[in-house]
Coordinates of C-alpha atoms in Angstrom, one line a residue:
M69 CA -42.7 75.3 4.4
S70 CA -40.4 71.2 5.4
A71 CA -37.1 72.4 7.0
E72 CA -35.8 70.8 4.1
S73 CA -37.2 72.9 1.3
Q74 CA -36.3 76.3 3.0
G75 CA -32.9 75.4 3.1
S76 CA -32.8 75.9 -0.9
G77 CA -31.7 78.9 -2.9
S78 CA -35.0 80.3 -3.8
D79 CA -36.3 80.3 -0.3
E80 CA -33.1 82.4 1.9
R81 CA -33.8 84.6 -0.9
E82 CA -37.5 84.7 0.5
C83 CA -35.4 85.2 4.1
S84 CA -33.1 88.2 2.4
A85 CA -34.9 90.4 5.8
V86 CA -34.2 87.5 8.3
A87 CA -31.9 85.2 9.5
I88 CA -30.8 81.8 8.0
G89 CA -30.7 79.2 10.7
I90 CA -28.6 76.1 10.3
L91 CA -29.7 73.2 12.0
P92 CA -26.1 70.4 12.8
D93 CA -26.8 68.6 9.5
G94 CA -26.8 71.6 7.6
T95 CA -30.3 72.2 6.8
R96 CA -31.1 75.3 6.5
F97 CA -34.1 76.9 7.2
C98 CA -35.6 81.1 7.9
V99 CA -35.4 82.2 11.6
P100 CA -38.2 84.1 12.0
E101 CA -38.4 88.0 14.4
T102 CA -39.1 87.0 17.7
M103 CA -40.5 89.0 20.8
S104 CA -38.0 90.3 22.9
V105 CA -38.7 90.4 26.9
M106 CA -40.1 93.7 27.1
S107 CA -42.7 93.3 23.0
S108 CA -44.2 90.9 24.8
L109 CA -45.0 92.8 27.4
L110 CA -46.1 96.2 25.2
R111 CA -47.5 94.4 22.5
K112 CA -51.3 94.4 22.6
R113 CA -51.1 90.4 20.5
S114 CA -49.4 88.3 22.8
W115 CA -51.3 89.5 25.8
R116 CA -53.7 86.4 23.8
S117 CA -51.1 83.9 24.8
P118 CA -50.5 81.5 27.3
A119 CA -47.6 81.5 28.2
T120 CA -47.5 84.9 28.9
I121 CA -50.6 85.1 31.0
L122 CA -49.0 82.3 32.8
W123 CA -45.4 83.9 33.4
I124 CA -47.1 87.3 34.0
F125 CA -49.0 85.7 36.7
L126 CA -46.9 83.8 38.6
W127 CA -44.7 86.3 39.1
I128 CA -47.2 88.7 39.7
S129 CA -47.7 86.3 42.6
T130 CA -44.2 86.4 42.8
A131 CA -44.8 90.1 44.3
L132 CA -47.6 89.3 45.9
T133 CA -45.8 87.9 48.5
Y134 CA -44.5 92.3 49.3
W135 CA -48.0 93.0 51.0
L136 CA -48.3 88.8 52.8
F137 CA -44.7 90.0 54.3
F138 CA -46.5 93.5 55.6
A139 CA -49.8 92.4 56.5
G140 CA -48.0 89.3 58.9
F141 CA -48.2 86.3 57.5
L142 CA -44.6 85.6 56.0
P143 CA -41.5 85.3 57.7
K144 CA -38.6 87.5 56.3
W145 CA -36.9 84.4 55.8
F146 CA -38.8 83.1 53.6
F147 CA -38.2 86.3 50.8
C148 CA -34.6 84.8 51.5
L149 CA -36.0 81.0 50.8
Q150 CA -37.7 82.6 47.5
F151 CA -35.1 84.0 45.3
V152 CA -32.8 81.3 46.6
I153 CA -34.9 78.6 44.5
W154 CA -35.6 80.7 41.5
R155 CA -32.1 81.9 41.1
L156 CA -31.0 77.6 41.9
M157 CA -33.6 77.4 38.8
Y158 CA -31.6 79.5 37.1
N159 CA -28.7 78.9 37.5
V160 CA -29.0 74.9 38.0
G161 CA -32.2 74.7 37.0
L162 CA -31.2 76.1 33.0
G163 CA -28.3 75.4 33.0
V164 CA -28.6 71.1 33.3
I165 CA -31.4 71.5 31.0
L166 CA -28.8 73.8 28.5
Y167 CA -25.6 71.2 29.6
R168 CA -27.7 68.2 28.7
Q169 CA -28.4 70.2 25.0
S170 CA -25.6 70.7 23.7
N171 CA -23.5 67.4 25.5
Q172 CA -26.8 65.5 24.2
G173 CA -29.7 67.4 23.0
G174 CA -31.3 66.4 25.5
F175 CA -34.3 69.3 25.5
L176 CA -34.4 68.0 21.9
S177 CA -34.9 64.5 21.8
F178 CA -37.6 65.2 25.5
F179 CA -39.3 68.1 22.0
R180 CA -39.3 64.6 20.9
R181 CA -40.3 62.5 22.8
I182 CA -43.0 64.5 25.9
V183 CA -44.7 67.4 23.0
K184 CA -44.1 66.3 19.5
Q185 CA -46.8 63.3 20.5
N186 CA -48.5 65.1 22.2
P187 CA -51.5 66.9 20.5
A188 CA -52.7 69.1 23.3
L189 CA -49.6 70.3 23.7
I190 CA -48.6 71.4 20.3
R191 CA -51.5 72.9 20.0
G192 CA -50.3 74.8 23.8
L193 CA -47.3 75.5 21.7
E194 CA -48.5 76.6 19.1
S195 CA -51.2 78.9 21.0
S196 CA -48.3 80.8 23.2
I197 CA -45.6 82.0 20.5
V198 CA -46.3 85.9 19.3
F199 CA -44.1 86.9 16.4
E200 CA -42.9 90.8 15.2
S201 CA -44.7 90.5 11.9
E202 CA -48.2 90.4 12.3
D203 CA -48.1 88.0 9.1
T204 CA -46.4 85.3 10.9
V205 CA -48.3 82.9 12.0
Y206 CA -46.5 80.4 14.2
K207 CA -47.4 76.4 12.9
I208 CA -44.7 73.6 14.5
E209 CA -44.9 71.4 11.5
Q210 CA -43.6 74.8 9.3
F211 CA -40.0 75.1 11.8
P212 CA -37.9 72.3 12.2
D213 CA -38.1 70.5 15.8
E214 CA -34.8 71.9 17.4
F215 CA -36.3 75.4 16.0
N216 CA -39.4 74.5 17.9
A217 CA -37.9 73.4 20.9
W218 CA -36.3 76.5 21.5
M219 CA -39.3 78.2 21.2
L220 CA -40.7 75.9 24.5
F221 CA -37.6 77.2 26.0
R222 CA -37.9 80.6 26.0
I223 CA -41.2 80.6 27.9
I224 CA -39.1 79.0 30.5
V225 CA -37.1 81.0 30.3
N226 CA -39.5 84.1 30.6
I227 CA -41.4 82.4 33.9
I228 CA -38.1 81.8 35.7
L229 CA -35.8 84.9 34.9
A230 CA -39.2 86.8 35.9
N231 CA -39.2 85.7 38.5
D232 CA -35.6 86.2 39.9
L233 CA -35.7 88.8 39.1
V234 CA -38.7 90.0 42.2
S235 CA -37.5 87.4 43.8
Y236 CA -34.4 89.1 44.1
I237 CA -36.9 93.2 44.4
V238 CA -39.0 91.8 46.7
L239 CA -36.0 90.8 48.6
S240 CA -34.6 93.9 48.5
I241 CA -37.7 96.1 49.8
V242 CA -39.0 93.7 52.8
Y243 CA -34.3 94.2 54.5
C244 CA -34.6 97.2 52.9
E245 CA -34.0 100.0 56.2
P246 CA -34.9 103.6 55.9
V247 CA -32.1 106.2 54.7
D248 CA -31.3 109.7 57.2
L249 CA -31.2 112.2 55.2
A250 CA -29.5 114.0 57.9
S251 CA -26.0 110.8 57.6
P252 CA -23.7 111.6 54.5
R253 CA -23.1 108.1 54.5
D254 CA -26.6 106.9 53.8
I255 CA -26.9 109.0 51.1
F256 CA -23.4 108.6 49.8
S257 CA -24.6 104.7 49.6
F258 CA -28.3 105.4 48.1
L259 CA -26.1 107.8 45.4
I260 CA -23.6 104.5 44.9
G261 CA -26.7 102.1 44.5
L262 CA -28.9 104.4 42.2
C263 CA -25.8 104.9 40.0
S264 CA -25.6 100.6 40.0
I265 CA -28.7 100.0 39.0
V266 CA -28.5 102.5 36.2
F267 CA -24.2 100.9 35.3
A268 CA -25.8 97.2 34.9
L269 CA -29.7 98.9 32.9
W270 CA -27.6 99.7 31.0
S271 CA -24.6 96.8 30.4
K272 CA -27.7 94.5 29.9
T273 CA -29.9 96.9 27.8
D274 CA -25.9 97.8 25.5
A275 CA -25.8 93.9 26.0
H276 CA -29.5 93.0 24.1
R277 CA -28.3 95.3 21.6
V278 CA -25.3 93.8 20.3
I279 CA -26.6 89.8 21.3
G280 CA -30.1 89.8 19.3
D281 CA -32.9 87.7 20.9
Y282 CA -31.5 85.1 19.7
A283 CA -28.1 84.9 22.5
W284 CA -30.8 86.2 24.5
Y285 CA -32.0 83.0 24.8
W286 CA -29.6 80.5 24.2
G287 CA -30.1 80.0 20.5
D288 CA -26.9 79.4 19.8
F289 CA -28.1 75.4 22.1
F290 CA -29.9 74.2 19.8
F291 CA -29.3 76.5 15.9
L292 CA -26.3 78.6 14.0
L293 CA -27.2 81.4 12.6
D294 CA -25.9 82.0 9.0
K295 CA -24.1 85.5 9.9
D296 CA -20.2 86.3 11.7
L297 CA -20.7 87.6 15.6
V298 CA -20.2 91.1 15.9
F299 CA -19.0 92.4 18.8
D300 CA -19.1 95.7 19.9
G301 CA -20.7 97.9 22.7
I302 CA -20.2 96.9 25.9
F303 CA -18.6 93.8 24.8
Q304 CA -15.2 96.0 23.7
M305 CA -15.2 97.3 27.3
F306 CA -15.5 93.8 29.5
P307 CA -15.6 90.3 29.6
H308 CA -19.2 88.4 29.7
P309 CA -21.2 91.9 30.6
M310 CA -24.7 90.4 31.2
Y311 CA -22.7 87.7 34.6
T312 CA -20.0 90.8 35.3
V313 CA -21.0 94.2 34.8
G314 CA -24.2 93.5 34.5
Y315 CA -24.8 92.3 38.5
A316 CA -23.4 95.3 40.0
F317 CA -27.0 96.1 40.9
M318 CA -26.4 93.5 43.1
Y319 CA -23.6 95.4 44.0
G320 CA -25.3 98.2 44.9
V321 CA -28.7 97.3 46.1
P322 CA -27.9 96.7 50.0
L323 CA -26.2 99.0 49.7
M324 CA -29.0 101.2 49.3
A325 CA -30.9 98.8 52.0
K326 CA -28.2 99.2 54.1
S327 CA -28.5 94.9 55.0
Y328 CA -25.6 92.6 55.1
T329 CA -28.1 89.7 55.1
L330 CA -29.6 90.8 51.3
F331 CA -25.9 91.9 50.2
Y332 CA -24.0 87.9 51.5
L333 CA -27.4 87.1 49.0
S334 CA -26.1 88.6 46.1
I335 CA -23.1 87.6 46.4
F336 CA -24.6 84.0 45.8
G337 CA -25.9 84.9 43.0
H338 CA -23.4 86.0 41.6
L339 CA -21.4 83.3 42.2
S340 CA -24.0 80.8 41.1
Q341 CA -23.9 83.1 37.4
L342 CA -19.8 82.8 37.6
L343 CA -20.0 79.2 37.4
F344 CA -23.8 79.3 35.3
L345 CA -21.0 80.8 32.7
A346 CA -18.1 78.7 33.8
L347 CA -20.2 75.2 33.4
V348 CA -22.1 75.7 31.4
E349 CA -21.2 78.7 29.1
N350 CA -17.9 78.7 28.1
P351 CA -18.0 75.2 27.7
H352 CA -20.6 75.7 24.9
I353 CA -18.7 78.6 23.4
D354 CA -15.4 76.5 23.6
R355 CA -16.7 73.9 21.3
T356 CA -19.7 75.7 19.1
Y357 CA -17.3 78.5 17.7
N358 CA -13.9 78.2 18.6
V359 CA -13.0 75.7 16.5
M360 CA -9.4 75.4 16.4
R361 CA -6.8 76.7 14.0
S362 CA -4.9 75.0 11.6
R363 CA -0.4 75.9 12.7
T364 CA 1.5 78.7 11.2
N365 CA 4.9 78.4 10.2
D366 CA 5.1 81.0 12.4
D367 CA 3.6 79.4 15.7
I368 CA 5.6 76.0 14.1
L369 CA 8.8 77.8 14.3
R370 CA 8.5 79.4 18.1
D371 CA 7.3 75.9 19.3
D372 CA 10.7 74.2 17.9
I373 CA 12.8 78.0 19.4
L374 CA 11.0 78.0 22.7
Y375 CA 10.5 73.8 23.7
D376 CA 14.0 71.7 21.7
E377 CA 15.5 69.3 23.4
E378 CA 18.2 69.6 23.3
E379 CA 19.1 73.7 22.4
G380 CA 14.9 75.0 23.9
F381 CA 15.0 78.1 26.1
L382 CA 11.7 76.5 28.0
H383 CA 10.1 73.4 29.4
R384 CA 6.6 71.9 29.0
N385 CA 7.1 71.2 33.1
E386 CA 8.5 74.7 33.3
L387 CA 8.0 76.3 37.0
I388 CA 4.9 79.0 37.5
L389 CA 4.5 80.3 41.0
L390 CA 4.2 77.0 42.6
R391 CA 2.8 76.0 39.9
R392 CA 4.4 73.0 38.3
F393 CA 7.1 72.7 41.5
S394 CA 9.2 69.7 41.9
P395 CA 10.9 68.5 44.9
F396 CA 13.7 67.1 42.5
R397 CA 14.7 69.9 41.5
A398 CA 17.1 71.9 42.9
K399 CA 15.8 75.6 41.9
D400 CA 12.5 74.8 43.5
F401 CA 14.0 73.2 46.8
L402 CA 16.0 75.9 47.4
L403 CA 12.2 78.2 46.8
A404 CA 11.1 76.7 49.5
I405 CA 13.5 76.6 52.0
L406 CA 13.0 80.3 51.0
I407 CA 9.3 80.4 52.0
L408 CA 9.6 77.7 54.8
Y409 CA 12.6 80.3 56.5
S410 CA 9.7 83.3 56.4
L411 CA 6.6 81.4 57.4
L412 CA 9.1 80.5 60.2
L413 CA 9.0 84.4 60.6
I414 CA 5.2 84.0 61.7
I415 CA 6.6 82.0 64.4
I416 CA 8.9 83.3 66.0
P417 CA 9.3 87.1 67.9
T418 CA 10.7 88.9 66.1
P419 CA 10.5 93.2 65.4
W420 CA 6.7 94.7 64.3
W421 CA 9.0 96.1 61.5
L422 CA 10.6 93.5 60.3
H423 CA 7.4 91.7 58.2
A424 CA 7.2 94.6 56.4
S425 CA 11.0 95.2 55.7
Q426 CA 11.1 92.2 54.1
H427 CA 8.5 92.2 51.6
I428 CA 9.5 95.6 50.3
F429 CA 12.8 94.6 49.8
W430 CA 10.8 92.1 47.6
R431 CA 8.3 94.1 45.6
L432 CA 12.2 96.3 45.1
F433 CA 14.2 93.3 43.8
L434 CA 11.4 92.6 41.9
N435 CA 10.6 96.0 40.4
A436 CA 13.7 97.7 40.8
I437 CA 16.5 95.4 40.1
L438 CA 14.7 92.5 38.3
G439 CA 13.5 95.9 36.3
L440 CA 16.9 97.0 35.8
V441 CA 18.6 93.4 34.4
L442 CA 15.7 93.9 32.1
H443 CA 16.3 97.3 30.6
R444 CA 20.3 96.4 30.9
E445 CA 19.3 93.9 28.3
V446 CA 17.2 95.6 25.3
C447 CA 19.3 99.4 25.9
H448 CA 23.0 97.8 26.7
N449 CA 23.3 94.6 24.4
K450 CA 22.9 92.0 25.9
W451 CA 23.7 93.1 29.2
F452 CA 22.7 90.6 31.6
S453 CA 23.2 87.4 28.5
N454 CA 27.1 87.9 28.1
H455 CA 28.0 87.3 31.4
Y456 CA 26.2 83.6 31.0
K457 CA 27.7 80.8 27.5
T458 CA 25.2 80.7 26.1
L459 CA 21.9 82.6 25.6
Q460 CA 19.6 79.9 26.8
E461 CA 22.0 79.1 30.4
A462 CA 21.8 83.0 30.4
F463 CA 17.3 82.4 30.1
S464 CA 17.4 79.1 32.0
N465 CA 19.4 81.8 35.3
W466 CA 16.6 84.9 34.6
R467 CA 13.7 82.2 35.1
T468 CA 14.4 81.3 38.6
L469 CA 16.0 84.4 39.1
Y470 CA 12.3 86.2 38.1
N471 CA 9.7 83.1 39.4
T472 CA 11.6 84.0 43.1
G473 CA 11.2 87.1 42.9
V474 CA 7.4 86.5 41.7
T475 CA 6.9 84.4 44.2
M476 CA 8.4 85.6 47.9
T477 CA 7.2 89.2 46.6
N478 CA 3.8 87.7 46.8
I479 CA 4.7 85.3 50.0
S480 CA 5.3 87.5 52.3
Y481 CA 3.2 90.2 51.8
I482 CA 0.9 87.5 52.7
L483 CA 2.5 87.1 56.2
C484 CA 2.5 90.8 56.0
A485 CA -1.2 90.7 56.4
I486 CA -1.1 87.3 58.4
R487 CA 1.6 89.5 61.7
Y488 CA -0.5 92.8 61.7
F489 CA -3.9 91.8 61.4
S490 CA -6.5 93.4 63.3
W491 CA -10.1 92.9 63.8
D492 CA -10.5 97.0 65.1
M493 CA -10.6 98.9 62.3
F494 CA -11.1 101.9 61.4
F495 CA -14.7 103.0 59.8
F496 CA -15.5 99.7 60.3
D497 CA -16.2 99.1 64.3
T498 CA -19.1 96.7 64.7
V499 CA -18.7 92.5 63.8
E500 CA -21.1 92.9 61.0
S501 CA -18.8 95.5 59.4
R502 CA -15.6 93.7 59.8
I503 CA -17.2 90.4 58.6
F504 CA -18.7 92.7 56.1
I505 CA -15.5 94.5 55.3
M506 CA -13.3 91.3 54.8
V507 CA -15.9 90.0 51.7
V508 CA -15.1 92.2 50.2
G509 CA -11.5 91.1 50.6
I510 CA -11.9 88.5 49.4
L511 CA -14.1 89.8 46.5
L512 CA -10.9 91.5 45.0
L513 CA -9.5 88.8 45.6
G514 CA -11.3 86.4 43.2
I515 CA -10.9 90.1 40.8
N516 CA -7.3 89.3 41.3
V517 CA -7.4 85.8 40.1
Y518 CA -9.1 85.9 37.5
V519 CA -7.2 88.6 36.8
S520 CA -3.8 86.8 36.7
L521 CA -5.4 84.0 35.5
G522 CA -6.0 85.5 32.0
I523 CA -2.8 87.3 32.0
Y524 CA -1.1 83.6 32.0
E525 CA -3.9 82.3 29.5
A526 CA -2.8 85.3 27.2
I527 CA 1.1 84.8 27.4
G528 CA 1.5 81.7 28.2
D529 CA 5.6 81.1 29.8
F530 CA 7.6 82.7 27.3
G531 CA 5.2 86.3 27.8
Y532 CA 5.6 86.0 32.1
F533 CA 9.7 86.2 31.5
Y534 CA 9.7 88.6 29.4
G535 CA 10.8 85.9 27.0
D536 CA 10.7 88.7 24.0
F537 CA 13.2 90.4 26.3
F538 CA 16.3 88.2 25.3
I539 CA 15.9 86.0 22.7
D540 CA 15.2 88.0 19.8
S541 CA 14.6 84.5 17.5
V542 CA 11.1 83.6 18.6
P543 CA 8.9 85.1 16.0
S544 CA 7.1 87.6 18.0
K545 CA 3.8 89.6 17.3
L546 CA 2.0 92.0 19.6
T547 CA -2.0 90.3 19.8
Y548 CA -4.5 91.3 22.8
N549 CA -6.7 88.6 23.0
G550 CA -8.3 87.7 25.9
I551 CA -7.5 89.8 29.4
Y552 CA -5.8 92.3 26.8
R553 CA -9.0 93.2 23.9
Y554 CA -10.2 95.5 27.7
L555 CA -7.5 96.8 28.8
N556 CA -3.6 97.9 27.7
N557 CA -1.8 96.0 31.4
P558 CA -4.2 94.4 33.5
D559 CA -1.4 94.0 35.6
S560 CA -0.9 97.0 36.9
S561 CA -4.2 97.8 36.9
L562 CA -6.6 94.6 38.5
G563 CA -3.9 92.3 39.2
M564 CA -2.7 94.8 42.0
S565 CA -6.6 94.1 43.7
G566 CA -5.5 91.2 45.6
Y567 CA -3.3 93.7 47.5
Y568 CA -5.8 96.2 48.2
G569 CA -8.2 92.7 49.3
V570 CA -5.6 92.0 51.4
A571 CA -4.7 95.1 53.0
L572 CA -9.4 94.3 53.5
I573 CA -8.7 91.0 56.3
S574 CA -6.0 92.0 57.4
G575 CA -7.4 95.0 58.5
S576 CA -3.9 96.9 59.1
P577 CA -2.8 100.3 57.3
T578 CA 0.8 99.1 57.6
V579 CA -0.7 96.7 54.7
L580 CA -2.8 99.2 53.3
F581 CA -0.1 101.2 52.9
L582 CA 2.8 99.1 51.6
A583 CA 0.0 97.5 48.9
L584 CA 0.0 101.4 47.3
F585 CA 3.4 101.2 47.7
S586 CA 4.0 98.1 45.6
H587 CA 1.2 99.4 43.4
T588 CA 3.0 102.0 42.6
C589 CA 6.4 100.5 42.3
T590 CA 4.6 97.9 39.6
K591 CA 3.2 101.0 37.7
A592 CA 6.6 102.3 37.6
F593 CA 8.0 98.9 36.6
E594 CA 5.0 99.5 33.1
L595 CA 6.1 102.6 33.0
L596 CA 10.2 103.1 33.0
V597 CA 11.1 99.5 31.9
E598 CA 8.2 97.8 29.6
K599 CA 6.7 100.6 27.8
P600 CA 9.5 101.8 26.5
Y601 CA 11.0 98.5 24.5
V602 CA 7.0 97.4 23.4
L603 CA 7.3 101.0 21.8
R604 CA 10.9 100.6 20.7
R605 CA 10.0 96.2 19.4
Y606 CA 6.8 96.6 18.5
G607 CA 5.8 100.8 17.1
K608 CA 2.8 101.3 15.3
E609 CA 1.5 97.2 16.5
V610 CA 0.8 99.1 20.6
R611 CA -2.4 101.1 20.5
S612 CA -2.6 104.0 23.0
L613 CA -5.7 103.0 23.9
S614 CA -7.5 99.9 25.4
G615 CA -10.1 98.4 24.2
L616 CA -12.5 100.1 27.2
E617 CA -11.3 103.4 26.7
Q618 CA -11.9 102.8 22.5
E619 CA -15.1 102.4 23.4
I620 CA -15.5 105.4 26.0
K621 CA -14.3 107.6 23.6
R622 CA -16.8 106.1 21.2
K623 CA -19.9 106.9 22.8
M624 CA -17.8 110.5 24.2
N625 CA -17.7 111.2 20.6
K626 CA -21.3 110.0 19.5
V627 CA -22.4 112.5 22.5
K628 CA -20.9 115.3 21.5
E629 CA -21.8 114.4 17.4
E630 CA -26.0 114.3 18.5
Y631 CA -25.0 117.6 20.6
E632 CA -23.1 119.2 17.3
R633 CA -26.1 118.0 15.7
R634 CA -29.0 119.2 17.9
V635 CA -27.0 122.7 17.6
Q636 CA -26.3 123.4 14.2
E637 CA -30.4 122.0 14.4
L638 CA -30.9 125.2 16.5
K639 CA -28.7 127.3 15.3
Q640 CA -30.6 127.3 11.5
K641 CA -34.5 127.5 13.3
L642 CA -33.3 130.7 14.9
D643 CA -31.6 132.1 11.7
K644 CA -34.8 130.7 9.7
Q645 CA -36.4 132.9 12.8
K646 CA -34.3 135.5 12.0
Q647 CA -34.7 136.2 8.9
S648 CA -38.3 135.7 9.4
Y649 CA -38.1 138.1 11.4
E650 CA -36.4 141.1 9.6
K651 CA -38.8 140.4 6.9
L652 CA -41.2 141.2 8.4
R653 CA -39.8 143.7 10.0
E654 CA -39.3 145.3 6.8
I655 CA -42.5 144.7 5.3
V656 CA -43.1 146.3 8.7
M657 CA -41.1 149.2 7.8
T658 CA -41.9 149.8 3.7
R659 CA -45.9 150.0 4.7
R660 CA -45.2 152.9 7.6
R661 CA -42.9 155.0 5.1
K662 CA -45.7 154.5 2.7
R663 CA -47.8 155.8 4.9
D664 CA -45.8 158.8 5.9
K665 CA -45.1 159.5 2.8
D666 CA -49.3 159.6 2.0
D667 CA -49.1 162.3 4.6

């Protein structure tokens, strides 16, 4: 049937058991159930597919390079190059294809110009596609060009993704060092690596369960499905799990292999994937799904109150840390002088304790003194605001104090790390191990930056400055968007990872102590200031468990229910056996009594 005819109501009723695809022009068509990767490998029907044969042949060829290495024909660097090539074919090659398809329909145009006009290529494509249902035979003329282009793209994806994974496995084997069973460190590293593989495998499997074959192969770059997006399971626990925790194995395998080379190549592979997410997937998702909602009356009223030119509480160019810095603004200029003063302390000779003391001062100023100000503001009838003529003036001064506190706390900590930097570090006494731990510190910094940007994106300037502690007239509703979908208080958990990262880079026990001290102060601020106020103001809107905790609890309850069900089944089975035994025993006793009576 044609794409146009498939849009009819009768045809949609026939497609009730499968998905309905929607083309950019609104045409609807039946989408048959496609085979997953595992199905393609396990179903004998797919083994006759030329694409499957080519796919399997290529990844077996990649795997066989392992034997050429041990036969002495290939050097180690070849496997590094092999992995890099396949990874670039994935992230750059597929990335360019998907980017052009999303923005210009590039791959669809290629299909129409090259493949559709070549009968030999058409026959090859038709013979390569096998669906789950044996009754569904793939014929190009029965489906729209968008679906046919997606079928061709799936073949390319299978080849590249399979070889990307196999090349990494071969690379890991080549660089793997024997495990010393007498070494607790080796055993611990091996177990951590094994757990990371299991966790990553579960993450990928659960993600595939949620998004299905359609999203696994980037189907929405070609056409949409007439169904609601439902994200549960792993998507309730972590952002973009396919590209984040799904790559946990790339950090565990180097521990098992005891290879720094493998570790750095793993970082390259993961960072490439995250760039693919940032430059290709996220822009497409925003264009396709995140349609701007119409502004509500509360949104309009909120902006009118906050950003009114005469009586507003915020400016569009508000200083956040050093972002939007202007030397012509007095508070910005004074903050710059304060930072320069702190930098001078690094240059001139000073007592060793001065920098640590400076950070402790700024940390206590931020969490203790300013925390006390917030507490008294809400518990003692606008204690801080009453010292000013207007609420706008009070909030303006508060913003200056708070941003200065946050900025100087972070800068004083960085200066501590510079001042106390030590190349010698306990337990990491070699050059390779020291560089390794510094790279780990940089990764923790990256996590902190990602989380902090996610927090700011979710709460904005108003939330950054704790505006709801001061301004009651702004309509406010507690929502859990962005990073808050997964964590209740990301700023006091992953938002502190950068402090530990800097401590690892510095190699100083003093800096590590300051990181622990800062984390403790941040947590105390959350428990003593933020949490009581949020509970008082938002009440039932406050959730007790984060998305991550809810999903873990749900899975534990599911395991518990399954365990109780099996115990109940076993109990019923034992009860039946007991009843059978009692009946048999009664029969035996009856016959014995009868025999004794006859005797």
